[in-house]
Coordinates of C-alpha atoms and ligand atoms in Angstrom, one line a residue:
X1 CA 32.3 164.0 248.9
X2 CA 28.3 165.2 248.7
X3 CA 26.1 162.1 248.7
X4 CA 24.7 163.2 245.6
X5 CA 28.0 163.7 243.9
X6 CA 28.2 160.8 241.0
X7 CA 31.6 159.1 240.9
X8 CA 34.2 157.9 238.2
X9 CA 34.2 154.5 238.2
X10 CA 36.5 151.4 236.5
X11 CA 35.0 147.7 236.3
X12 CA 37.7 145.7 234.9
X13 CA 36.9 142.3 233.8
X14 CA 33.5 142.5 230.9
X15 CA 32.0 139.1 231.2
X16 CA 28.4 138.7 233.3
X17 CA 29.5 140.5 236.3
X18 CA 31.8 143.0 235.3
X19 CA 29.1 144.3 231.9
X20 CA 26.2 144.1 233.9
X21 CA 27.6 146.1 236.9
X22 CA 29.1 148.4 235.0
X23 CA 25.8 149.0 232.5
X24 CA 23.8 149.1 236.0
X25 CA 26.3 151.8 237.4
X26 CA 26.5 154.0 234.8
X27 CA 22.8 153.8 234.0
X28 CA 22.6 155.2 237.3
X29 CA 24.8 158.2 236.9
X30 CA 28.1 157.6 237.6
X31 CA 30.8 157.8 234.5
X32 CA 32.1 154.0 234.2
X33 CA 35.3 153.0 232.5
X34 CA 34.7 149.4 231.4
X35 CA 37.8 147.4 230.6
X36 CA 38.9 143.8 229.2
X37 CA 41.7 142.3 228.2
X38 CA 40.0 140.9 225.2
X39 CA 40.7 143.2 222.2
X40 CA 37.4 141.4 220.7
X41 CA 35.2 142.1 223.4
X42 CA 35.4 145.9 223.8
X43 CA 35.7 146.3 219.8
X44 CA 32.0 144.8 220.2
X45 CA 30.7 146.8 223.3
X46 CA 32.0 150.0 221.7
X47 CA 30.0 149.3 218.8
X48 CA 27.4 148.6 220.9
X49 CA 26.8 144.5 220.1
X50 CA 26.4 143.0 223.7
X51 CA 29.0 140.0 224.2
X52 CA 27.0 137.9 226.6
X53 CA 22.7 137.4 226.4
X54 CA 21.6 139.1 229.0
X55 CA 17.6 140.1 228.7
X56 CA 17.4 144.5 228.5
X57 CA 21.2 144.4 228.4
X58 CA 21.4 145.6 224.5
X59 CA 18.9 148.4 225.4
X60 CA 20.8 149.2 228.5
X61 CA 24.1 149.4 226.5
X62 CA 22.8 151.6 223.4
X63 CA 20.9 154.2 226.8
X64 CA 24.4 154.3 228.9
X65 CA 26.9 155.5 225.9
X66 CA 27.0 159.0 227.6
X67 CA 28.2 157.4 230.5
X68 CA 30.4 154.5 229.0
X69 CA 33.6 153.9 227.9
X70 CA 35.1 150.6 226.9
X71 CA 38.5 150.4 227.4
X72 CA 41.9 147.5 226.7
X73 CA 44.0 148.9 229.9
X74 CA 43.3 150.8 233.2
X75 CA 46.3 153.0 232.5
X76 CA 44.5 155.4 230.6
X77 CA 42.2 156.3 233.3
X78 CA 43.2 155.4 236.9
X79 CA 44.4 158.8 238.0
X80 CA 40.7 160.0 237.1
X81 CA 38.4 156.8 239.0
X82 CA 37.2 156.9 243.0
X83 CA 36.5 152.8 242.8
X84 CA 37.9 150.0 240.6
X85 CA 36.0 147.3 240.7
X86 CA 37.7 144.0 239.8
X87 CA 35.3 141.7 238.1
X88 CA 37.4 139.2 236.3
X89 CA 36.9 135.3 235.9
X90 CA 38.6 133.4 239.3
X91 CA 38.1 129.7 237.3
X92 CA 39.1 126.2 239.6
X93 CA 42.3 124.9 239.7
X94 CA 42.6 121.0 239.3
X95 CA 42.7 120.4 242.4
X96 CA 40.1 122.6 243.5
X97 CA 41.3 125.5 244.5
X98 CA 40.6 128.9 243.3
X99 CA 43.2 130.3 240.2
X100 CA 43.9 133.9 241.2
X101 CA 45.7 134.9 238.2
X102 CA 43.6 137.3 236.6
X103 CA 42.6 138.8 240.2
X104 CA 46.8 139.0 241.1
X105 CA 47.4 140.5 237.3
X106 CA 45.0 143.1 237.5
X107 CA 46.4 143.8 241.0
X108 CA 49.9 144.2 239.5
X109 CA 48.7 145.8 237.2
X110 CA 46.9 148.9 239.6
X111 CA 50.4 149.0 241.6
X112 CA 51.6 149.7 238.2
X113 CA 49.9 152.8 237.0
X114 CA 48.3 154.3 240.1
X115 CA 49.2 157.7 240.8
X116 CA 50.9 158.8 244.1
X117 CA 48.5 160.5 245.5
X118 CA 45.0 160.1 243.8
X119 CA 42.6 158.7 246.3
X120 CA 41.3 154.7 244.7
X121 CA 39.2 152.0 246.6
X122 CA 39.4 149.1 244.8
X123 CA 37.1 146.2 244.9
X124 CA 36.9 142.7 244.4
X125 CA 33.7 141.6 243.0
X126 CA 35.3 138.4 241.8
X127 CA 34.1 135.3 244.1
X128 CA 37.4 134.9 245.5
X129 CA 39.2 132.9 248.4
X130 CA 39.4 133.7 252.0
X131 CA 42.3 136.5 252.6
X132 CA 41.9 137.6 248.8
X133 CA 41.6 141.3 249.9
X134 CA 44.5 141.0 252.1
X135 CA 46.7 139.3 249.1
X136 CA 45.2 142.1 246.7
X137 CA 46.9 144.4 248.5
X138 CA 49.5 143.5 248.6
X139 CA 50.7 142.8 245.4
X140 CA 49.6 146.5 245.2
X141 CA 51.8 147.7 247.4
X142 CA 54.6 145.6 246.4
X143 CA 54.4 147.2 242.8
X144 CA 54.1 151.0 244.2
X145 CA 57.2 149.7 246.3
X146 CA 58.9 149.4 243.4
X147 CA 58.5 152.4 241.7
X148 CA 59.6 154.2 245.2
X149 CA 55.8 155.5 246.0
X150 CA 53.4 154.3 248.9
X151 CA 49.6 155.4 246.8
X152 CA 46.6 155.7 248.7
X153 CA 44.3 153.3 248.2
X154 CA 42.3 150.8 250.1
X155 CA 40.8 147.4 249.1
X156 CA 37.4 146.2 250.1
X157 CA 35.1 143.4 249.5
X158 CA 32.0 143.3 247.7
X159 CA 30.7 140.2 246.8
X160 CA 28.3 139.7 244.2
X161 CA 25.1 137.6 243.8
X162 CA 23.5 138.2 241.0
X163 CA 21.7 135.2 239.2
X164 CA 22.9 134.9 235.5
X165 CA 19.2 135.5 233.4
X166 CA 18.5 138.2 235.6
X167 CA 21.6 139.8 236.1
X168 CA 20.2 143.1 235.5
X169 CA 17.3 142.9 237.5
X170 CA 19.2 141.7 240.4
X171 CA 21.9 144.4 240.5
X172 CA 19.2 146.9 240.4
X173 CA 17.1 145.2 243.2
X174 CA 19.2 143.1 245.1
X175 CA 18.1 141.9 248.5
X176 CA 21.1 143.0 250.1
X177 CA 24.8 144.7 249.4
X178 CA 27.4 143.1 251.2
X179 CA 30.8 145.6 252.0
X180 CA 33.9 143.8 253.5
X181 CA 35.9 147.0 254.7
X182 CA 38.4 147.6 257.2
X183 CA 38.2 151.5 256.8
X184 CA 35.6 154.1 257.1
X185 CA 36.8 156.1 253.7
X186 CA 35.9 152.9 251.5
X187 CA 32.2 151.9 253.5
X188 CA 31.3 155.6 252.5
X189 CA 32.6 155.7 248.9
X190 CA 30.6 152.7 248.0
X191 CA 27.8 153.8 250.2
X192 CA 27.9 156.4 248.0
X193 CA 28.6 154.5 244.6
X194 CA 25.6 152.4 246.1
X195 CA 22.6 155.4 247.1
X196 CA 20.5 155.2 244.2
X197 CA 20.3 151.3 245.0
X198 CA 19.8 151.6 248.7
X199 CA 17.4 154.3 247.9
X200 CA 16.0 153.3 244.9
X201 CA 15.6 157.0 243.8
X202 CA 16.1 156.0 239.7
X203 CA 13.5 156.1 237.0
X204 CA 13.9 152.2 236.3
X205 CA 14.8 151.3 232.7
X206 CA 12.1 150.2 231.0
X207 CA 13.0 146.3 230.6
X208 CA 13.9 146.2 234.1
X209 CA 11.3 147.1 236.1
X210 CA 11.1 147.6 239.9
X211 CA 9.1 143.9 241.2
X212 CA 6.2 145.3 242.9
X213 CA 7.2 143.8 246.1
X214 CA 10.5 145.2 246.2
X215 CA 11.7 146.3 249.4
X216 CA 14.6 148.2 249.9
X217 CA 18.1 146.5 250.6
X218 CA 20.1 146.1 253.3
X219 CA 23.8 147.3 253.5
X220 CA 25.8 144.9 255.3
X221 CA 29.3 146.0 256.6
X222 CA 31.5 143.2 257.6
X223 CA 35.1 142.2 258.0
X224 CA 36.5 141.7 254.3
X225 CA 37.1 138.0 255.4
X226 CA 33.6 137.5 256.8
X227 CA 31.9 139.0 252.9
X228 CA 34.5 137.1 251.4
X229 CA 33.2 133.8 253.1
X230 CA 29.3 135.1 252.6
X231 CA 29.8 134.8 249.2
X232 CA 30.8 131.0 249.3
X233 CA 28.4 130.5 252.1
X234 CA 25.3 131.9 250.1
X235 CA 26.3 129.6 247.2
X236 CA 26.8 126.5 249.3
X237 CA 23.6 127.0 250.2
X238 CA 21.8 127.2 247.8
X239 CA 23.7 124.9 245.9
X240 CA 23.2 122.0 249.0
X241 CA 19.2 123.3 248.9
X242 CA 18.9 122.2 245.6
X243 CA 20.7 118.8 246.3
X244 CA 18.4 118.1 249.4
X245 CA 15.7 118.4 247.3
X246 CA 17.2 115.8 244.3
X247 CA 18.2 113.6 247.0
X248 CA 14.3 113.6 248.5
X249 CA 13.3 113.3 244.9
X250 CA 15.0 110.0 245.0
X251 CA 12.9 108.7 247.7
X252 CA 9.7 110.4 246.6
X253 CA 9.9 108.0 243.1
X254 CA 10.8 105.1 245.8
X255 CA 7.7 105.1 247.8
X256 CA 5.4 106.7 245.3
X257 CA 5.1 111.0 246.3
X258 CA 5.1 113.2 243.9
X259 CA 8.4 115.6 244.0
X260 CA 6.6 118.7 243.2
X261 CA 3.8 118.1 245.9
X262 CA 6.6 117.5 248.7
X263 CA 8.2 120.6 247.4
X264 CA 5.4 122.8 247.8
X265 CA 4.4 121.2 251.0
X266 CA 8.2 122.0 252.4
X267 CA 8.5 125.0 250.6
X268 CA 5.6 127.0 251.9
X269 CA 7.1 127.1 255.1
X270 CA 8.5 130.4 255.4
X271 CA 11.5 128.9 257.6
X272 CA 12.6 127.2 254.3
X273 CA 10.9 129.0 251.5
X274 CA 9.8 127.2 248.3
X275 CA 12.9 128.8 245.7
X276 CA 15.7 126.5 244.8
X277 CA 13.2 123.4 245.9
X278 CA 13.2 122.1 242.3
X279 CA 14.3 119.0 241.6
X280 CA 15.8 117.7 238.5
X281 CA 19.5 117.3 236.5
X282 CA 21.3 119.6 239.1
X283 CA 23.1 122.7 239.4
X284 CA 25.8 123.9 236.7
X285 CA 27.5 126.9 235.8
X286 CA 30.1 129.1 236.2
X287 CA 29.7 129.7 240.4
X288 CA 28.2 126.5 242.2
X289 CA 30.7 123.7 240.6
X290 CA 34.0 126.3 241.6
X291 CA 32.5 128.0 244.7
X292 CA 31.2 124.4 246.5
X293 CA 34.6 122.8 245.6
X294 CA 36.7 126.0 246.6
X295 CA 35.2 126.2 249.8
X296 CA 35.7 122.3 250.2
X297 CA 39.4 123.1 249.2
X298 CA 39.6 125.8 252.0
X299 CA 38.2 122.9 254.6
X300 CA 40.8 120.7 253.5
X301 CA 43.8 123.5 253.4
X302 CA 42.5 124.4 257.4
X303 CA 42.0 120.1 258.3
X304 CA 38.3 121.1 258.7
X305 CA 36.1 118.5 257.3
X306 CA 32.9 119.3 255.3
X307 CA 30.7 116.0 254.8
X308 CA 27.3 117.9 254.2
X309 CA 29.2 120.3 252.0
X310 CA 30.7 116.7 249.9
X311 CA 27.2 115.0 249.7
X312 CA 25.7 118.0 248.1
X313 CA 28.4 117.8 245.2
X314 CA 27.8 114.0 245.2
X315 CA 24.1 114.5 245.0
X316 CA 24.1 116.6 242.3
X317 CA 26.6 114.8 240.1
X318 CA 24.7 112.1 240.4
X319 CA 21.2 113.8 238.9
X320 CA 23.8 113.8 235.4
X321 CA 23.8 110.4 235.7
X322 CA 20.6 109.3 236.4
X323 CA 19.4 111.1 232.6
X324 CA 21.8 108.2 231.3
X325 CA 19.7 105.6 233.6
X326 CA 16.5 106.5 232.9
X327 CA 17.1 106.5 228.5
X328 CA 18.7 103.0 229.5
X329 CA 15.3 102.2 230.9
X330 CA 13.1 103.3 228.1
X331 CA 14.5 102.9 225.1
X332 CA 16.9 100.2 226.3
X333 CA 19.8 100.6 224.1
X334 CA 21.5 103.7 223.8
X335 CA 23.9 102.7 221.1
X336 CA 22.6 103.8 217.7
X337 CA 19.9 105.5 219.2
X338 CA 18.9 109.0 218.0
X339 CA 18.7 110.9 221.5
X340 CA 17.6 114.9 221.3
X341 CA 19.2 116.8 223.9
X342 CA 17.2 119.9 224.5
X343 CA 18.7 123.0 226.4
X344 CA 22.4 123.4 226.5
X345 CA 22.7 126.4 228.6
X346 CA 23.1 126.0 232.5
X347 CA 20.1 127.2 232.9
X348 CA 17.3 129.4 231.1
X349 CA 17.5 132.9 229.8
X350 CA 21.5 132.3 229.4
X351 CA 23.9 131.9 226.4
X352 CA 26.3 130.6 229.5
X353 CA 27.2 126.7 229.0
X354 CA 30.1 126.7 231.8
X355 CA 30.1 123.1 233.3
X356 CA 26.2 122.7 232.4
X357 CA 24.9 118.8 233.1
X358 CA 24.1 119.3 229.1
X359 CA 28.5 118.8 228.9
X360 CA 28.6 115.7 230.6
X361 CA 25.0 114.2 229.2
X362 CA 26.1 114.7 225.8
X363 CA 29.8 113.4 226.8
X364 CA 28.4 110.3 227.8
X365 CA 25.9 109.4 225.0
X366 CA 28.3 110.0 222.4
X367 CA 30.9 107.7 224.2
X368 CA 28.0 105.3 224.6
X369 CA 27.6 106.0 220.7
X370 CA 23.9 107.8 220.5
X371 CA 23.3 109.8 217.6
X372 CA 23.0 113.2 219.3
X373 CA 21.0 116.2 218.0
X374 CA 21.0 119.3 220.3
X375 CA 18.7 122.6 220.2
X376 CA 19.0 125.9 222.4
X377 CA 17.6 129.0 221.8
X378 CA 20.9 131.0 222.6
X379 CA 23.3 128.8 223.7
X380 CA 24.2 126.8 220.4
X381 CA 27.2 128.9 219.7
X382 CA 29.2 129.1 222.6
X383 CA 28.8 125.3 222.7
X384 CA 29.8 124.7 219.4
X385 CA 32.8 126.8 219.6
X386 CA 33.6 125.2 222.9
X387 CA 33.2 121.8 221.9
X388 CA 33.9 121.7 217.6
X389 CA 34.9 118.2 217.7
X390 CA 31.9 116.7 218.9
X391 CA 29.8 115.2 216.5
X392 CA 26.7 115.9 217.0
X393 CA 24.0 117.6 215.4
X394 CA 22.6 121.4 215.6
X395 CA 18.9 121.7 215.1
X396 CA 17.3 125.1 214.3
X397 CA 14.5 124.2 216.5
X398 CA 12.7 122.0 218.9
X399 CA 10.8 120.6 216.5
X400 CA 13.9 119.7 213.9
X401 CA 15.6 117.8 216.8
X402 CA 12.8 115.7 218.2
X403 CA 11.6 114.4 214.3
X404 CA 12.7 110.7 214.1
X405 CA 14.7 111.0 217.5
X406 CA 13.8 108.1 220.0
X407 CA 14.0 110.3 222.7
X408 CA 13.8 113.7 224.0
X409 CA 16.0 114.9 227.2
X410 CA 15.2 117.8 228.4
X411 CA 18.0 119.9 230.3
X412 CA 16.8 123.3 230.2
X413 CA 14.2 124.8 231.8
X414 CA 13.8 127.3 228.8
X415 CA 9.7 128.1 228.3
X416 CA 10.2 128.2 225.4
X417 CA 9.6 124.6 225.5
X418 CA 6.6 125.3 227.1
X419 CA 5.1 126.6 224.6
X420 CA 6.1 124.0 221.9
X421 CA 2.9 121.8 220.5
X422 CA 4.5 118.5 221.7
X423 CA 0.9 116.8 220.2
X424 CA 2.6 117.8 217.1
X425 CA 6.0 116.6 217.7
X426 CA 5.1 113.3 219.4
X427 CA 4.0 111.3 216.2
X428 CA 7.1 112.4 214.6
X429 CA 9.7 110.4 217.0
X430 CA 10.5 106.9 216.8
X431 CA 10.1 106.2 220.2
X432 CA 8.0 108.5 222.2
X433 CA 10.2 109.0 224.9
X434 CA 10.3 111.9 227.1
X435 CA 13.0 112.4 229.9
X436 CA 12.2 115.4 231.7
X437 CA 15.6 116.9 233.2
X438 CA 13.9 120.0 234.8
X439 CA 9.9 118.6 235.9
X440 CA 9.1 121.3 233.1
X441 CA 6.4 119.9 231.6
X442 CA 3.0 117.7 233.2
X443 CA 2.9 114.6 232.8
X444 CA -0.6 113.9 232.5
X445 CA -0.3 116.4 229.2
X446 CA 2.7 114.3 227.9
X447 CA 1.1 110.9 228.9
X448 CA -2.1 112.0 226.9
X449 CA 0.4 113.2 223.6
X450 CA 1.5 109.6 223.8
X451 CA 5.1 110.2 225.3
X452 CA 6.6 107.5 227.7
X453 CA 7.7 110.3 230.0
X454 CA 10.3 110.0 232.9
X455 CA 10.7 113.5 235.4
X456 CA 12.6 113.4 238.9
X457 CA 10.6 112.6 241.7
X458 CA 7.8 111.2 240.3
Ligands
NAD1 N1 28.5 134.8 236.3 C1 27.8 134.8 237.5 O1 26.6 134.5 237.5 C2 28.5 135.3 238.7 C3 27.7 135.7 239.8 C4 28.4 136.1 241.0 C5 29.8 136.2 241.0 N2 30.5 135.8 240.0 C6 31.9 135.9 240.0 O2 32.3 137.1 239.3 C7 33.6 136.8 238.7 C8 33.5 137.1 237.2 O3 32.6 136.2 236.7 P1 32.0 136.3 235.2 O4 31.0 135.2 235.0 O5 31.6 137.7 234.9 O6 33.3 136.0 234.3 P2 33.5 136.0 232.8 O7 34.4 134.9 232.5 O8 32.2 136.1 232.1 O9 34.3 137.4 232.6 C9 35.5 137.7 233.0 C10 36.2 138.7 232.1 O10 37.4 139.2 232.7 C11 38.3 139.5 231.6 N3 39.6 139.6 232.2 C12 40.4 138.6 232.7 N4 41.6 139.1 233.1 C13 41.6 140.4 232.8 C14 42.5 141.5 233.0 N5 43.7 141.3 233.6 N6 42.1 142.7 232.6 C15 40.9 142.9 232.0 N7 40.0 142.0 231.8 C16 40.3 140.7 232.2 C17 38.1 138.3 230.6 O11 38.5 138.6 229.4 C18 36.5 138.1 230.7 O12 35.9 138.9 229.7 C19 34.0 135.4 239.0 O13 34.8 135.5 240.2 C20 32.7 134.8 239.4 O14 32.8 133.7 240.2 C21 29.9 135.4 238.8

């Protein structure tokens, strides 16, 4: 295979991971079967309406139909594809553990339909378990068995960390591409798939622009098992950074600091770097909540114990509900109180609600009987067909929420709420009351507007 030589690629599984790598790929050259199970879904991407909010992903999709197709099944095209990426969901189990299913069925369902002789590396992008690869292959094998044929194929790792709100801007630039590989063949196809990346030889697309700093990434070859523990490692991380730094604000609104001061103050250090040093609600989402407690689940399956891993889970849980506390503190009683819950989305620049702290605020202010009104700027759909029998209240802006509400929590760092005139909106509460769930806004400002405001760490 020339290194120039663009491949024929299948990403199966269309949600964040799977649309946006496959956009990015094809953008980049390569001819990319994209496939879900969900009849609705590719009915939408072949018309070209994007299924997930994504900024430059609607331009990206209408500039990639040359390159596109959106397929229901794999069959169609598996004797024609170099890679298959798997990209589908890999949700928690109860009890923590990591619910293969959708991995294990699209497995079955390559063993099914791959030719005998056709060369296929197939990839797991999904965040999965420690020995996935290994159990990917198989099931594989134990399909071809059955139809009397041995394939060739060969499964690698490749874990992905893109950040949802920047998914596309991420899998263009990442910092690093991580390969899990036992064999030379598969390390040189995605090398391959991978070159305009690692080289970064492509005219960018115009709503994702190269950062000015960018510096070329690295490509990391490892065992599969070692990239399938980065992955859970990376998130851990990050997800324990972030709990360091609510469990400092704690202590910072104890003796008097100021959270965002300490923050800088650590953060400037280059051995710990000043991202993810933001205090507030906590972490959400679709990855921290299932990576942390998968990897705890893995501890427990091996009799490893993982306290720092635990506290970070606590920590955060706790930032939920500490929102509760400080309304109890200001405007006393919750019951009959008009509370506006502002940002539903797990974080900014994402119609993505999967375990956001917005769930269990809301949850808990209902149960405590608030009147709740909520506003998002994207994310009011997929909460309200997640959660119909709630009742609470949809406002078609920040402005209809906060009027006669007692208080305002803030749960999303959207800027849009930056750039609301709160002056405006103050006089038009009952109670002026201003919880802060993300240190968005200055105090002094709010102070001044007439808000009793509450922020973490401060
Ligand atoms: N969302 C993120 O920010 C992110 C970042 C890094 C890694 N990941 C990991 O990537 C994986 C995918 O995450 P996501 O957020 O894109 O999930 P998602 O839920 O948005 O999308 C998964 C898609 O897979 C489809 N699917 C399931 N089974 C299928 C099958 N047999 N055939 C075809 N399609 C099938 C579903 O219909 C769904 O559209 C997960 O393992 C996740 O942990 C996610």
């Amino acid at each position: 295979m020339k290194k120039t030589e663009k491949l024929n690629l299948s990403v199966v599984g269309t949600g964040y991971v799977g649309l946006t790598t496959g956009l990015a790929l094809a953008y980049l050259g390569h001819k990319v079967h994209c496939v879900d199970k969900n009849a609705e879904i590719i009915d939408k991407l072949e018309r070209g309406i994007p299924t997930i909010y994504e900024p430059g992903l609607e331009e990206l999709l209408k500039e990639t139909s040359d390159n596109m197709h959106f397929n229901s099944s794999i069959k169609e095209h598996i004797d024609m594809v170099d890679v298959l990426i798997i990209a589908v969901g890999t949700p928690s189990k109860q009890n923590g553990d990591t619910d293969l299913t959708y991995v294990e069925k699209v497995a079955q369902e390559i063993g099914r339909s791959l030719p005998p002789d056709n060369p296929l590396v197939v990839v797991n992008k999904s965040t999965v378990p420690i020995g996935t690869a290994r159990r990917v292959e198989t099931v594989i094998k134990e399909e071809l068995k059955e139809r009397g044929i041995k394939g060739n194929f060969s499964v690698a790792s490749n874990p992905e960390f893109l950040r949802e709100g920047a998914a596309l801007n991420d899998t263009f630039y990442p910092d690093r591409l991580v390969i899990g590989a036992e064999d030379m063949r598969s390390i040189n196809v995605l090398r391959q798939m991978y070159s305009p990346i690692l080289e970064q030889n492509f005219v960018p697309p115009r709503l994702v622009p190269r950062p000015e700093d960018y510096r070329l990434p690295a490509f990391v070859t490892t065992s599969p098992t070692s990239a399938e523990l980065i992955k859970y490692a990376a998130n851990a991380f990050l997800a324990t950074k972030v709990s360091f730094i609510n469990e400092i604000a704690g202590i910072a609104e104890k003796v008097g600091a100021d959270i965002k001061e300490v923050a800088r103050g650590i953060g400037l250090d280059k051995r710990i770097g000043g991202s993810f040093l933001h205090a507030g609600v906590g972490w959400g989402g679709s990855c921290f909540p299932k990576d942390t407690r998968s990897l705890l689940h893995a501890g427990q399956q091996y009799g490893y114990n993982m306290p720092l891993l635990k506290a970070a889970v606590e920590v955060n849980y706790r930032q939920r509900k500490k929102i509760i506390e400080m309304l109890q503190s200001t405007i006393k009683v919750i019951r009959g109180s008009t509370v506006a819950v502002l940002g539903l989305a797990f974080k900014p620049n994402t119609d993505d609600i999967r375990e956001s702290p917005a769930i269990d605020v809301i949850e808990e202010l209902l149960e405590m009987g608030a009147k709740v009104k909520v506003y998002d700027p994207v994310a009011m759909d997929n909460y309200r067909s997640n959660f119909p029998y709630q009742e609470i209240e949809y406002a078609s802006s920040v402005e209809e929420a906060s009027r006669e509400a007692d208080a305002v929590a803030l749960l999303t760092d959207w800027e849009d709420f930056l750039h609301v005139s709160w002056k405006d909106i103050a006089p038009q509460m009952k109670q002026k009351v201003f919880i802060d769930g993300r240190n968005l806004l200055r105090e002094e400002d709010m102070q001044k507007y007439g808000f009793t405001y509450r922020g973490f760490g401060c």
